Amino acid sequence: MLWKIGIIGFGNVGQGLAHILNRKKEILKRRYDFEFIVSFIADPVRGSLYNEEGLDLDAILKEMAQKGSLKNRPEFTDKGTLELIELAKADIVAEATITNLETGEPGLSHIRKALSVGSHVVTSNKGPIALAVDELEQIAKNNNVYLRYEAVVLSGTPCINMVMECMSGCDVKSVAGIVNGTTNFILSKMEEGYDYPEALVEAQKLGYAEADPTSDVEGWDSAVKAAIMANLFFGAKIKITDVSRQGITKITREDVLKAKNEGKRIKLIAEVKRQGNDVIASVSPHLIPMTHPLGNVIGPTNALTIATDHLGEVTIIGPGAGRIETGQALLSDMLAIHRFKNA
Ligand SMILES: NC(=O)C1=CN([C@@H]2O[C@H](COP(=O)(O)OP(=O)(O)OC[C@H]3O[C@@H](n4cnc5c(N)ncnc54)[C@H](OP(=O)(O)O)[C@@H]3O)[C@@H](O)[C@H]2O)C=CC1
Ligand SMILES: N[C@@H](CC=O)C(=O)O
């Protein structure tokens, strides 16, 4: 089968995915029998493109790098994103627009529409998954398509599917760790001598930060990931506002250096655990000894320890943010759909 793919949101992650698809086209065919074209890219500000026969990713990525816009390409269309989803009826839609933690929009409407027209959806967008995963799973089921969202926690480092699929049968007792790449990067850079604003700008340049980085530094991004894990891994029904939350904005370089002199590091830790019949989730900075495994997780790297009944503790460490890293999560979800449909 030739998969027709649509990409919605051509920012860091959308372009990261396009780079991987472009570079790995032949390998994906040879190794997984995964053949594809990208028939549309929707991003109204940068320029949306549509060609039923497939877009030239190489040329598009070059143009994007040189001009920052796709509006002069021959495949340019001024159709809106929802209209394009409907018109193109791609087999798989990759949704990578900004995370909106209050409404989930515009991603929520994009995912609803794509599933309703019969497209499988893979997404890195945390808003729709935190706010409406049950509704979206139901729409997917009604339309006989898959919705997958490996990227929403720990970027490309396996987490959601590892727990939900590879660890199925286990009871998860708690999860705890570093789940935001931007803040961990900023704290590491502050230890190297950067000012907080300098470190944040660097994180933005590298494609780690949210469109509004307040979400990272005030702990909202870690909180939404904690809420998603509480709901998926523990069967809870908590909202992001149920997560007790403190970010890193009050931490100064002096605090970071003082911790270092004491052989410790400040880490923003997210935790979800059972307490009686409740599931509670929190995000706050902790002083961690450098000798502790989490004390040596630096830069945009994340780490999560999942405590279970059958396996005891399982710890995963890997990239928590990045263009290619998150694109990899979207690709792995596409390949899973390809496997399921060919089983
Ligand atoms: N960056 C990372 O490491 C990770 C990101 N994520 C999540 O992935 C998603 C994308 O992140 P990232 O690529 O960094 O964010 P960016 O802000 O770089 O990209 C988002 C893109 O979506 C576009 N967009 C906005 N509205 C629409 C619309 N209606 N239709 C189509 N496109 C639209 C934006 O356009 P414009 O800005 O021009 O308005 C922008 O180009 C976010 O939800 C983020 O939380 C998840 C894991 C890791
Ligand atoms: N802004 C987020 C991106 C991934 O979810 C982060 O820094 O972790």
mmCIF file of C-alpha atoms and ligand atoms in Angstrom:
data_model
loop_
_atom_site.group_PDB
_atom_site.id
_atom_site.type_symbol
_atom_site.label_atom_id
_atom_site.label_comp_id
_atom_site.label_asym_id
_atom_site.label_seq_id
_atom_site.Cartn_x
_atom_site.Cartn_y
_atom_site.Cartn_z
ATOM 1 C CA MET A 1 0.000 0.000 0.000
ATOM 2 C CA LEU A 2 1.134 3.544 -0.732
ATOM 3 C CA TRP A 3 0.403 5.657 2.361
ATOM 4 C CA LYS A 4 -0.761 9.207 1.733
ATOM 5 C CA ILE A 5 0.496 11.394 4.573
ATOM 6 C CA GLY A 6 -0.592 14.900 5.608
ATOM 7 C CA ILE A 7 1.458 17.092 7.967
ATOM 8 C CA ILE A 8 -0.317 19.773 9.983
ATOM 9 C CA GLY A 9 1.919 22.399 11.581
ATOM 10 C CA PHE A 10 5.252 22.966 9.817
ATOM 11 C CA GLY A 11 7.261 24.273 12.762
ATOM 12 C CA ASN A 12 10.046 22.430 14.582
ATOM 13 C CA VAL A 13 8.342 19.053 14.799
ATOM 14 C CA GLY A 14 6.537 19.137 11.433
ATOM 15 C CA GLN A 15 9.826 19.931 9.694
ATOM 16 C CA GLY A 16 11.699 17.377 11.810
ATOM 17 C CA LEU A 17 9.296 14.704 10.608
ATOM 18 C CA ALA A 18 9.607 15.902 6.992
ATOM 19 C CA HIS A 19 13.419 15.700 7.244
ATOM 20 C CA ILE A 20 13.250 12.106 8.479
ATOM 21 C CA LEU A 21 10.708 11.053 5.841
ATOM 22 C CA ASN A 22 12.815 12.675 3.138
ATOM 23 C CA ARG A 23 16.092 11.140 4.300
ATOM 24 C CA LYS A 24 14.772 7.689 5.111
ATOM 25 C CA LYS A 25 12.333 7.107 2.224
ATOM 26 C CA GLU A 26 14.280 4.243 0.653
ATOM 27 C CA ILE A 27 15.218 2.646 3.986
ATOM 28 C CA LEU A 28 11.598 2.719 5.180
ATOM 29 C CA LYS A 29 10.554 0.957 2.001
ATOM 30 C CA ARG A 30 13.313 -1.645 2.181
ATOM 31 C CA ARG A 31 13.161 -2.314 5.907
ATOM 32 C CA TYR A 32 9.455 -2.011 6.668
ATOM 33 C CA ASP A 33 7.799 -2.110 3.234
ATOM 34 C CA PHE A 34 6.501 1.351 4.170
ATOM 35 C CA GLU A 35 5.907 3.357 1.009
ATOM 36 C CA PHE A 36 4.470 6.837 1.200
ATOM 37 C CA ILE A 37 3.903 10.223 -0.348
ATOM 38 C CA VAL A 38 3.232 13.429 1.563
ATOM 39 C CA SER A 39 0.171 14.894 -0.133
ATOM 40 C CA PHE A 40 -0.321 18.004 1.987
ATOM 41 C CA ILE A 41 1.396 20.278 4.456
ATOM 42 C CA ALA A 42 -0.934 22.641 6.328
ATOM 43 C CA ASP A 43 0.511 25.735 7.974
ATOM 44 C CA PRO A 44 -1.381 28.906 7.082
ATOM 45 C CA VAL A 45 1.340 31.388 8.135
ATOM 46 C CA ARG A 46 4.327 29.584 6.548
ATOM 47 C CA GLY A 47 2.238 28.455 3.560
ATOM 48 C CA SER A 48 0.061 25.385 2.985
ATOM 49 C CA LEU A 49 0.790 23.007 0.111
ATOM 50 C CA TYR A 50 -1.265 20.319 -1.606
ATOM 51 C CA ASN A 51 -0.496 17.873 -4.372
ATOM 52 C CA GLU A 52 -2.493 14.668 -4.648
ATOM 53 C CA GLU A 53 0.493 13.039 -6.428
ATOM 54 C CA GLY A 54 2.926 13.885 -3.612
ATOM 55 C CA LEU A 55 5.055 16.872 -2.601
ATOM 56 C CA ASP A 56 8.804 17.199 -3.219
ATOM 57 C CA LEU A 57 10.033 17.195 0.401
ATOM 58 C CA ASP A 58 13.637 17.860 -0.516
ATOM 59 C CA ALA A 59 12.777 21.055 -2.412
ATOM 60 C CA ILE A 60 10.270 22.136 0.240
ATOM 61 C CA LEU A 61 12.728 21.751 3.111
ATOM 62 C CA LYS A 62 15.386 23.669 1.167
ATOM 63 C CA GLU A 63 12.929 26.466 0.412
ATOM 64 C CA MET A 64 11.810 26.571 4.035
ATOM 65 C CA ALA A 65 15.436 26.837 5.218
ATOM 66 C CA GLN A 66 16.275 29.555 2.682
ATOM 67 C CA LYS A 67 13.110 31.668 2.669
ATOM 68 C CA GLY A 68 11.198 30.684 5.804
ATOM 69 C CA SER A 69 8.044 30.521 3.692
ATOM 70 C CA LEU A 70 6.405 28.124 1.257
ATOM 71 C CA LYS A 71 4.027 30.646 -0.250
ATOM 72 C CA ASN A 72 5.855 30.872 -3.588
ATOM 73 C CA ARG A 73 5.826 27.156 -4.264
ATOM 74 C CA PRO A 74 3.690 25.909 -7.157
ATOM 75 C CA GLU A 75 1.700 23.619 -4.850
ATOM 76 C CA PHE A 76 0.721 26.549 -2.605
ATOM 77 C CA THR A 77 -2.930 26.622 -1.595
ATOM 78 C CA ASP A 78 -4.851 29.186 0.427
ATOM 79 C CA LYS A 79 -7.281 26.550 1.663
ATOM 80 C CA GLY A 80 -7.660 26.412 5.434
ATOM 81 C CA THR A 81 -6.352 23.452 7.434
ATOM 82 C CA LEU A 82 -9.776 21.869 8.086
ATOM 83 C CA GLU A 83 -10.677 22.200 4.420
ATOM 84 C CA LEU A 84 -7.386 20.547 3.407
ATOM 85 C CA ILE A 85 -7.924 17.633 5.814
ATOM 86 C CA GLU A 86 -11.333 17.058 4.235
ATOM 87 C CA LEU A 87 -10.145 17.486 0.652
ATOM 88 C CA ALA A 88 -6.950 15.421 0.871
ATOM 89 C CA LYS A 89 -8.357 12.562 2.971
ATOM 90 C CA ALA A 90 -4.816 11.418 3.741
ATOM 91 C CA ASP A 91 -4.333 7.902 5.109
ATOM 92 C CA ILE A 92 -2.281 9.275 8.021
ATOM 93 C CA VAL A 93 -2.325 12.795 9.357
ATOM 94 C CA ALA A 94 0.539 13.993 11.595
ATOM 95 C CA GLU A 95 -0.762 16.803 13.813
ATOM 96 C CA ALA A 96 2.011 19.058 15.172
ATOM 97 C CA THR A 97 0.475 22.439 15.858
ATOM 98 C CA ILE A 98 1.020 24.332 19.105
ATOM 99 C CA THR A 99 -0.150 22.858 22.396
ATOM 100 C CA ASN A 100 -3.034 24.867 23.846
ATOM 101 C CA LEU A 101 -3.732 23.652 27.361
ATOM 102 C CA GLU A 102 -7.027 25.511 27.787
ATOM 103 C CA THR A 103 -8.958 24.631 24.635
ATOM 104 C CA GLY A 104 -6.730 22.142 22.807
ATOM 105 C CA GLU A 105 -7.238 24.248 19.674
ATOM 106 C CA PRO A 106 -6.544 24.323 16.815
ATOM 107 C CA GLY A 107 -5.228 20.763 17.160
ATOM 108 C CA LEU A 108 -8.378 19.339 18.734
ATOM 109 C CA SER A 109 -10.527 20.336 15.750
ATOM 110 C CA HIS A 110 -7.857 19.087 13.343
ATOM 111 C CA ILE A 111 -7.739 15.666 15.009
ATOM 112 C CA ARG A 112 -11.522 15.365 15.270
ATOM 113 C CA LYS A 113 -11.870 16.225 11.591
ATOM 114 C CA ALA A 114 -9.056 13.927 10.422
ATOM 115 C CA LEU A 115 -10.392 10.926 12.339
ATOM 116 C CA SER A 116 -13.928 11.657 11.124
ATOM 117 C CA VAL A 117 -12.885 11.632 7.461
ATOM 118 C CA GLY A 118 -11.138 8.283 8.001
ATOM 119 C CA SER A 119 -7.507 9.351 8.434
ATOM 120 C CA HIS A 120 -5.320 7.718 11.082
ATOM 121 C CA VAL A 121 -3.777 10.376 13.313
ATOM 122 C CA VAL A 122 -0.366 10.576 14.961
ATOM 123 C CA THR A 123 0.242 13.638 17.090
ATOM 124 C CA SER A 124 2.770 15.409 19.287
ATOM 125 C CA ASN A 125 0.134 17.860 20.507
ATOM 126 C CA LYS A 126 -0.443 17.515 24.253
ATOM 127 C CA GLY A 127 -3.557 19.709 24.458
ATOM 128 C CA PRO A 128 -6.036 17.433 22.659
ATOM 129 C CA ILE A 129 -4.661 14.332 24.412
ATOM 130 C CA ALA A 130 -4.911 15.908 27.879
ATOM 131 C CA LEU A 131 -8.341 17.409 27.294
ATOM 132 C CA ALA A 132 -10.166 14.935 25.093
ATOM 133 C CA VAL A 133 -8.366 11.614 24.660
ATOM 134 C CA ASP A 134 -11.484 9.521 25.438
ATOM 135 C CA GLU A 135 -13.644 11.415 22.964
ATOM 136 C CA LEU A 136 -10.923 11.206 20.289
ATOM 137 C CA GLU A 137 -10.350 7.475 20.854
ATOM 138 C CA GLN A 138 -14.089 6.973 20.425
ATOM 139 C CA ILE A 139 -14.140 8.895 17.133
ATOM 140 C CA ALA A 140 -11.151 6.821 15.985
ATOM 141 C CA LYS A 141 -12.968 3.602 16.919
ATOM 142 C CA ASN A 142 -16.179 4.688 15.158
ATOM 143 C CA ASN A 143 -14.180 5.349 12.004
ATOM 144 C CA ASN A 144 -11.991 2.262 12.230
ATOM 145 C CA VAL A 145 -8.755 4.247 12.385
ATOM 146 C CA TYR A 146 -5.924 4.651 14.903
ATOM 147 C CA LEU A 147 -4.978 7.613 17.061
ATOM 148 C CA ARG A 148 -1.403 7.469 18.426
ATOM 149 C CA TYR A 149 0.503 9.982 20.521
ATOM 150 C CA GLU A 150 3.902 8.595 21.564
ATOM 151 C CA ALA A 151 5.426 12.081 21.217
ATOM 152 C CA VAL A 152 3.374 13.761 23.947
ATOM 153 C CA VAL A 153 5.565 12.523 26.821
ATOM 154 C CA LEU A 154 9.391 12.329 26.531
ATOM 155 C CA SER A 155 9.369 13.271 22.838
ATOM 156 C CA GLY A 156 10.951 10.407 20.838
ATOM 157 C CA THR A 157 12.118 8.429 23.861
ATOM 158 C CA PRO A 158 9.700 5.501 24.134
ATOM 159 C CA CYS A 159 7.312 6.095 27.014
ATOM 160 C CA ILE A 160 3.577 6.074 26.259
ATOM 161 C CA ASN A 161 3.630 3.015 23.997
ATOM 162 C CA MET A 162 6.266 1.323 26.132
ATOM 163 C CA VAL A 163 4.031 1.475 29.200
ATOM 164 C CA MET A 164 0.698 0.951 27.417
ATOM 165 C CA GLU A 165 1.906 -1.834 25.094
ATOM 166 C CA CYS A 166 5.209 -3.386 26.194
ATOM 167 C CA MET A 167 4.339 -3.235 29.910
ATOM 168 C CA SER A 168 0.670 -4.156 29.545
ATOM 169 C CA GLY A 169 -0.420 -6.452 32.362
ATOM 170 C CA CYS A 170 1.668 -4.553 34.927
ATOM 171 C CA ASP A 171 0.086 -2.294 37.516
ATOM 172 C CA VAL A 172 1.855 1.045 37.572
ATOM 173 C CA LYS A 173 2.375 2.188 41.156
ATOM 174 C CA SER A 174 4.149 5.479 40.478
ATOM 175 C CA VAL A 175 6.054 7.422 37.860
ATOM 176 C CA ALA A 176 8.616 10.084 38.687
ATOM 177 C CA GLY A 177 11.278 11.979 36.813
ATOM 178 C CA ILE A 178 12.322 14.817 34.561
ATOM 179 C CA VAL A 179 9.783 15.242 31.761
ATOM 180 C CA ASN A 180 10.567 18.690 30.348
ATOM 181 C CA GLY A 181 13.630 19.168 28.151
ATOM 182 C CA THR A 182 13.639 22.970 28.106
ATOM 183 C CA THR A 183 13.822 23.476 31.871
ATOM 184 C CA ASN A 184 16.434 20.774 32.319
ATOM 185 C CA PHE A 185 18.469 22.401 29.534
ATOM 186 C CA ILE A 186 18.113 25.851 31.147
ATOM 187 C CA LEU A 187 19.145 24.570 34.587
ATOM 188 C CA SER A 188 22.165 22.800 33.059
ATOM 189 C CA LYS A 189 23.193 25.927 31.143
ATOM 190 C CA MET A 190 22.843 28.060 34.296
ATOM 191 C CA GLU A 191 25.295 25.730 35.987
ATOM 192 C CA GLU A 192 27.692 26.407 33.080
ATOM 193 C CA GLY A 193 27.370 30.143 33.713
ATOM 194 C CA TYR A 194 24.567 31.214 31.347
ATOM 195 C CA ASP A 195 21.937 33.698 32.510
ATOM 196 C CA TYR A 196 18.394 32.411 32.582
ATOM 197 C CA PRO A 197 17.220 34.523 29.545
ATOM 198 C CA GLU A 198 20.302 33.490 27.509
ATOM 199 C CA ALA A 199 19.659 29.817 28.238
ATOM 200 C CA LEU A 200 15.986 30.142 27.301
ATOM 201 C CA VAL A 201 16.836 31.784 23.952
ATOM 202 C CA GLU A 202 19.232 28.899 23.243
ATOM 203 C CA ALA A 203 16.495 26.348 24.084
ATOM 204 C CA GLN A 204 14.137 28.146 21.691
ATOM 205 C CA LYS A 205 16.749 28.162 18.900
ATOM 206 C CA LEU A 206 17.265 24.438 19.309
ATOM 207 C CA GLY A 207 13.515 23.779 18.982
ATOM 208 C CA TYR A 208 12.988 22.517 22.547
ATOM 209 C CA ALA A 209 10.695 25.197 23.970
ATOM 210 C CA GLU A 210 6.947 25.540 23.552
ATOM 211 C CA ALA A 211 5.665 28.355 21.305
ATOM 212 C CA ASP A 212 4.951 30.173 24.579
ATOM 213 C CA PRO A 213 7.874 29.094 26.794
ATOM 214 C CA THR A 214 5.990 30.182 29.925
ATOM 215 C CA SER A 215 4.462 26.754 29.639
ATOM 216 C CA ASP A 216 7.888 25.148 30.123
ATOM 217 C CA VAL A 217 9.358 27.368 32.809
ATOM 218 C CA GLU A 218 6.233 27.646 34.954
ATOM 219 C CA GLY A 219 5.836 23.884 34.965
ATOM 220 C CA TRP A 220 2.643 23.653 32.872
ATOM 221 C CA ASP A 221 4.283 21.406 30.279
ATOM 222 C CA SER A 222 5.491 18.978 32.963
ATOM 223 C CA ALA A 223 2.052 19.183 34.583
ATOM 224 C CA VAL A 224 0.201 18.289 31.385
ATOM 225 C CA LYS A 225 2.536 15.336 30.886
ATOM 226 C CA ALA A 226 1.871 14.247 34.491
ATOM 227 C CA ALA A 227 -1.891 14.527 33.897
ATOM 228 C CA ILE A 228 -1.647 12.525 30.652
ATOM 229 C CA MET A 229 0.355 9.785 32.422
ATOM 230 C CA ALA A 230 -2.081 9.756 35.373
ATOM 231 C CA ASN A 231 -5.005 9.245 33.030
ATOM 232 C CA LEU A 232 -3.362 6.720 30.700
ATOM 233 C CA PHE A 233 -1.231 4.687 33.126
ATOM 234 C CA PHE A 234 -3.384 4.866 36.271
ATOM 235 C CA GLY A 235 -6.871 5.124 34.720
ATOM 236 C CA ALA A 236 -7.384 8.415 36.564
ATOM 237 C CA LYS A 237 -9.548 11.301 35.326
ATOM 238 C CA ILE A 238 -7.490 14.283 36.350
ATOM 239 C CA LYS A 239 -7.175 17.668 34.705
ATOM 240 C CA ILE A 240 -3.990 19.702 34.392
ATOM 241 C CA THR A 241 -5.308 22.056 37.097
ATOM 242 C CA ASP A 242 -5.439 19.095 39.510
ATOM 243 C CA VAL A 243 -1.646 18.778 39.296
ATOM 244 C CA SER A 244 0.120 20.726 42.061
ATOM 245 C CA ARG A 245 2.683 22.778 40.200
ATOM 246 C CA GLN A 246 5.743 24.922 40.743
ATOM 247 C CA GLY A 247 8.113 25.853 37.911
ATOM 248 C CA ILE A 248 11.710 27.087 37.777
ATOM 249 C CA THR A 249 11.141 30.839 37.369
ATOM 250 C CA LYS A 250 12.146 31.600 40.959
ATOM 251 C CA ILE A 251 15.431 29.690 40.685
ATOM 252 C CA THR A 252 18.476 31.922 40.316
ATOM 253 C CA ARG A 253 21.959 31.157 39.038
ATOM 254 C CA GLU A 254 23.137 31.535 42.646
ATOM 255 C CA ASP A 255 20.726 28.745 43.699
ATOM 256 C CA VAL A 256 22.075 26.498 40.928
ATOM 257 C CA LEU A 257 25.714 27.214 41.856
ATOM 258 C CA LYS A 258 25.068 26.792 45.582
ATOM 259 C CA ALA A 259 23.526 23.378 44.865
ATOM 260 C CA LYS A 260 26.552 22.482 42.725
ATOM 261 C CA ASN A 261 28.949 23.392 45.539
ATOM 262 C CA GLU A 262 27.000 21.028 47.782
ATOM 263 C CA GLY A 263 27.297 18.219 45.205
ATOM 264 C CA LYS A 264 23.660 18.575 44.144
ATOM 265 C CA ARG A 265 21.599 19.731 41.176
ATOM 266 C CA ILE A 266 18.176 21.345 40.975
ATOM 267 C CA LYS A 267 15.802 19.268 38.857
ATOM 268 C CA LEU A 268 12.162 19.890 37.963
ATOM 269 C CA ILE A 269 10.524 16.633 38.985
ATOM 270 C CA ALA A 270 7.085 15.410 37.929
ATOM 271 C CA GLU A 271 5.525 12.661 39.999
ATOM 272 C CA VAL A 272 2.309 10.646 39.803
ATOM 273 C CA LYS A 273 1.378 8.140 42.480
ATOM 274 C CA ARG A 274 -1.541 6.445 44.171
ATOM 275 C CA GLN A 275 -2.605 7.712 47.563
ATOM 276 C CA GLY A 276 -5.383 5.532 48.952
ATOM 277 C CA ASN A 277 -8.034 5.510 46.233
ATOM 278 C CA ASP A 278 -6.734 8.704 44.669
ATOM 279 C CA VAL A 279 -4.091 9.379 42.073
ATOM 280 C CA ILE A 280 -2.090 12.498 42.831
ATOM 281 C CA ALA A 281 0.255 14.361 40.540
ATOM 282 C CA SER A 282 2.794 17.075 41.255
ATOM 283 C CA VAL A 283 5.558 19.089 39.605
ATOM 284 C CA SER A 284 8.209 20.952 41.584
ATOM 285 C CA PRO A 285 11.948 21.640 41.720
ATOM 286 C CA HIS A 286 13.972 19.229 43.897
ATOM 287 C CA LEU A 287 17.561 19.225 45.090
ATOM 288 C CA ILE A 288 19.036 15.964 43.805
ATOM 289 C CA PRO A 289 22.491 14.653 44.784
ATOM 290 C CA MET A 290 24.843 14.347 41.802
ATOM 291 C CA THR A 291 25.400 10.744 42.824
ATOM 292 C CA HIS A 292 21.685 10.004 42.216
ATOM 293 C CA PRO A 293 20.900 8.772 38.650
ATOM 294 C CA LEU A 294 18.612 11.787 38.034
ATOM 295 C CA GLY A 295 21.399 14.145 39.165
ATOM 296 C CA ASN A 296 23.346 13.271 36.035
ATOM 297 C CA VAL A 297 20.516 13.769 33.562
ATOM 298 C CA ILE A 298 21.531 17.045 31.969
ATOM 299 C CA GLY A 299 20.603 19.215 28.976
ATOM 300 C CA PRO A 300 17.373 18.397 27.108
ATOM 301 C CA THR A 301 17.571 14.789 28.276
ATOM 302 C CA ASN A 302 14.630 13.421 30.289
ATOM 303 C CA ALA A 303 14.368 10.454 32.621
ATOM 304 C CA LEU A 304 11.397 8.643 34.059
ATOM 305 C CA THR A 305 11.224 5.839 36.603
ATOM 306 C CA ILE A 306 8.088 3.708 36.344
ATOM 307 C CA ALA A 307 7.450 1.578 39.433
ATOM 308 C CA THR A 308 5.339 -1.489 38.702
ATOM 309 C CA ASP A 309 4.235 -4.712 40.386
ATOM 310 C CA HIS A 310 5.687 -7.242 37.928
ATOM 311 C CA LEU A 311 8.895 -5.475 36.915
ATOM 312 C CA GLY A 312 9.768 -3.368 39.930
ATOM 313 C CA GLU A 313 11.340 -0.154 38.699
ATOM 314 C CA VAL A 314 11.969 0.524 35.029
ATOM 315 C CA THR A 315 13.888 3.701 34.191
ATOM 316 C CA ILE A 316 14.046 5.279 30.767
ATOM 317 C CA ILE A 317 16.491 8.022 29.885
ATOM 318 C CA GLY A 318 16.609 9.832 26.552
ATOM 319 C CA PRO A 319 15.865 13.011 24.633
ATOM 320 C CA GLY A 320 12.862 14.929 25.973
ATOM 321 C CA ALA A 321 12.598 17.502 23.188
ATOM 322 C CA GLY A 322 13.907 18.331 19.732
ATOM 323 C CA ARG A 323 12.847 18.486 16.109
ATOM 324 C CA ILE A 324 14.208 15.168 14.857
ATOM 325 C CA GLU A 325 13.662 13.447 18.214
ATOM 326 C CA THR A 326 9.958 14.301 18.209
ATOM 327 C CA GLY A 327 9.646 13.569 14.501
ATOM 328 C CA GLN A 328 10.950 10.088 15.346
ATOM 329 C CA ALA A 329 8.021 9.548 17.747
ATOM 330 C CA LEU A 330 5.566 10.482 14.977
ATOM 331 C CA LEU A 331 7.356 8.134 12.573
ATOM 332 C CA SER A 332 7.306 5.240 15.055
ATOM 333 C CA ASP A 333 3.539 5.710 15.461
ATOM 334 C CA MET A 334 3.095 5.699 11.675
ATOM 335 C CA LEU A 335 5.095 2.496 11.391
ATOM 336 C CA ALA A 336 2.994 0.926 14.153
ATOM 337 C CA ILE A 337 -0.172 1.759 12.188
ATOM 338 C CA HIS A 338 1.446 0.297 9.068
ATOM 339 C CA ARG A 339 2.201 -2.909 11.020
ATOM 340 C CA PHE A 340 -1.326 -3.160 12.473
ATOM 341 C CA LYS A 341 -2.976 -2.674 9.092
ATOM 342 C CA ASN A 342 -0.756 -5.319 7.520
ATOM 343 C CA ALA A 343 -1.092 -7.873 10.327
HETATM 344 N N1 LIG B 1 9.469 20.829 20.053
HETATM 345 C C1 LIG B 1 9.513 19.700 20.760
HETATM 346 O O1 LIG B 1 10.590 19.214 21.145
HETATM 347 C C2 LIG B 1 8.258 18.982 21.101
HETATM 348 C C3 LIG B 1 7.031 19.502 20.794
HETATM 349 N N2 LIG B 1 5.896 18.826 21.111
HETATM 350 C C4 LIG B 1 4.608 19.384 20.710
HETATM 351 O O2 LIG B 1 4.541 19.322 19.290
HETATM 352 C C5 LIG B 1 3.784 20.430 18.781
HETATM 353 C C6 LIG B 1 4.619 21.212 17.787
HETATM 354 O O3 LIG B 1 5.762 21.709 18.448
HETATM 355 P P1 LIG B 1 6.799 22.641 17.666
HETATM 356 O O4 LIG B 1 6.939 22.152 16.284
HETATM 357 O O5 LIG B 1 7.967 22.774 18.529
HETATM 358 O O6 LIG B 1 5.982 24.013 17.642
HETATM 359 P P2 LIG B 1 6.120 25.191 16.572
HETATM 360 O O7 LIG B 1 5.511 26.391 17.204
HETATM 361 O O8 LIG B 1 7.515 25.252 16.068
HETATM 362 O O9 LIG B 1 5.212 24.685 15.358
HETATM 363 C C7 LIG B 1 3.824 24.696 15.372
HETATM 364 C C8 LIG B 1 3.368 25.077 14.000
HETATM 365 O O10 LIG B 1 1.950 24.964 13.902
HETATM 366 C C9 LIG B 1 1.514 26.028 13.079
HETATM 367 N N3 LIG B 1 0.089 26.265 13.174
HETATM 368 C C10 LIG B 1 -0.593 27.053 14.035
HETATM 369 N N4 LIG B 1 -1.922 27.019 13.751
HETATM 370 C C11 LIG B 1 -2.072 26.193 12.696
HETATM 371 C C12 LIG B 1 -3.185 25.745 11.940
HETATM 372 N N5 LIG B 1 -4.438 26.140 12.211
HETATM 373 N N6 LIG B 1 -2.989 24.895 10.917
HETATM 374 C C13 LIG B 1 -1.736 24.474 10.620
HETATM 375 N N7 LIG B 1 -0.644 24.875 11.288
HETATM 376 C C14 LIG B 1 -0.802 25.713 12.325
HETATM 377 C C15 LIG B 1 2.371 27.186 13.569
HETATM 378 O O11 LIG B 1 2.336 28.243 12.664
HETATM 379 P P3 LIG B 1 2.689 29.774 13.116
HETATM 380 O O12 LIG B 1 3.634 29.685 14.279
HETATM 381 O O13 LIG B 1 3.318 30.322 11.921
HETATM 382 O O14 LIG B 1 1.387 30.344 13.505
HETATM 383 C C16 LIG B 1 3.718 26.531 13.655
HETATM 384 O O15 LIG B 1 4.381 26.554 12.408
HETATM 385 C C17 LIG B 1 3.378 21.251 20.005
HETATM 386 O O16 LIG B 1 2.072 20.872 20.358
HETATM 387 C C18 LIG B 1 4.381 20.826 21.080
HETATM 388 O O17 LIG B 1 3.865 20.930 22.376
HETATM 389 C C19 LIG B 1 5.906 17.590 21.709
HETATM 390 C C20 LIG B 1 7.102 17.009 22.035
HETATM 391 C C21 LIG B 1 8.378 17.678 21.812
HETATM 392 N N1 LIG B 2 8.774 22.047 25.389
HETATM 393 C C1 LIG B 2 8.805 20.643 25.651
HETATM 394 C C2 LIG B 2 8.856 19.899 24.349
HETATM 395 C C3 LIG B 2 8.504 18.483 24.496
HETATM 396 O O1 LIG B 2 7.453 18.109 24.983
HETATM 397 C C4 LIG B 2 10.017 20.289 26.470
HETATM 398 O O2 LIG B 2 10.913 21.131 26.572
HETATM 399 O O3 LIG B 2 10.047 19.186 27.032
#
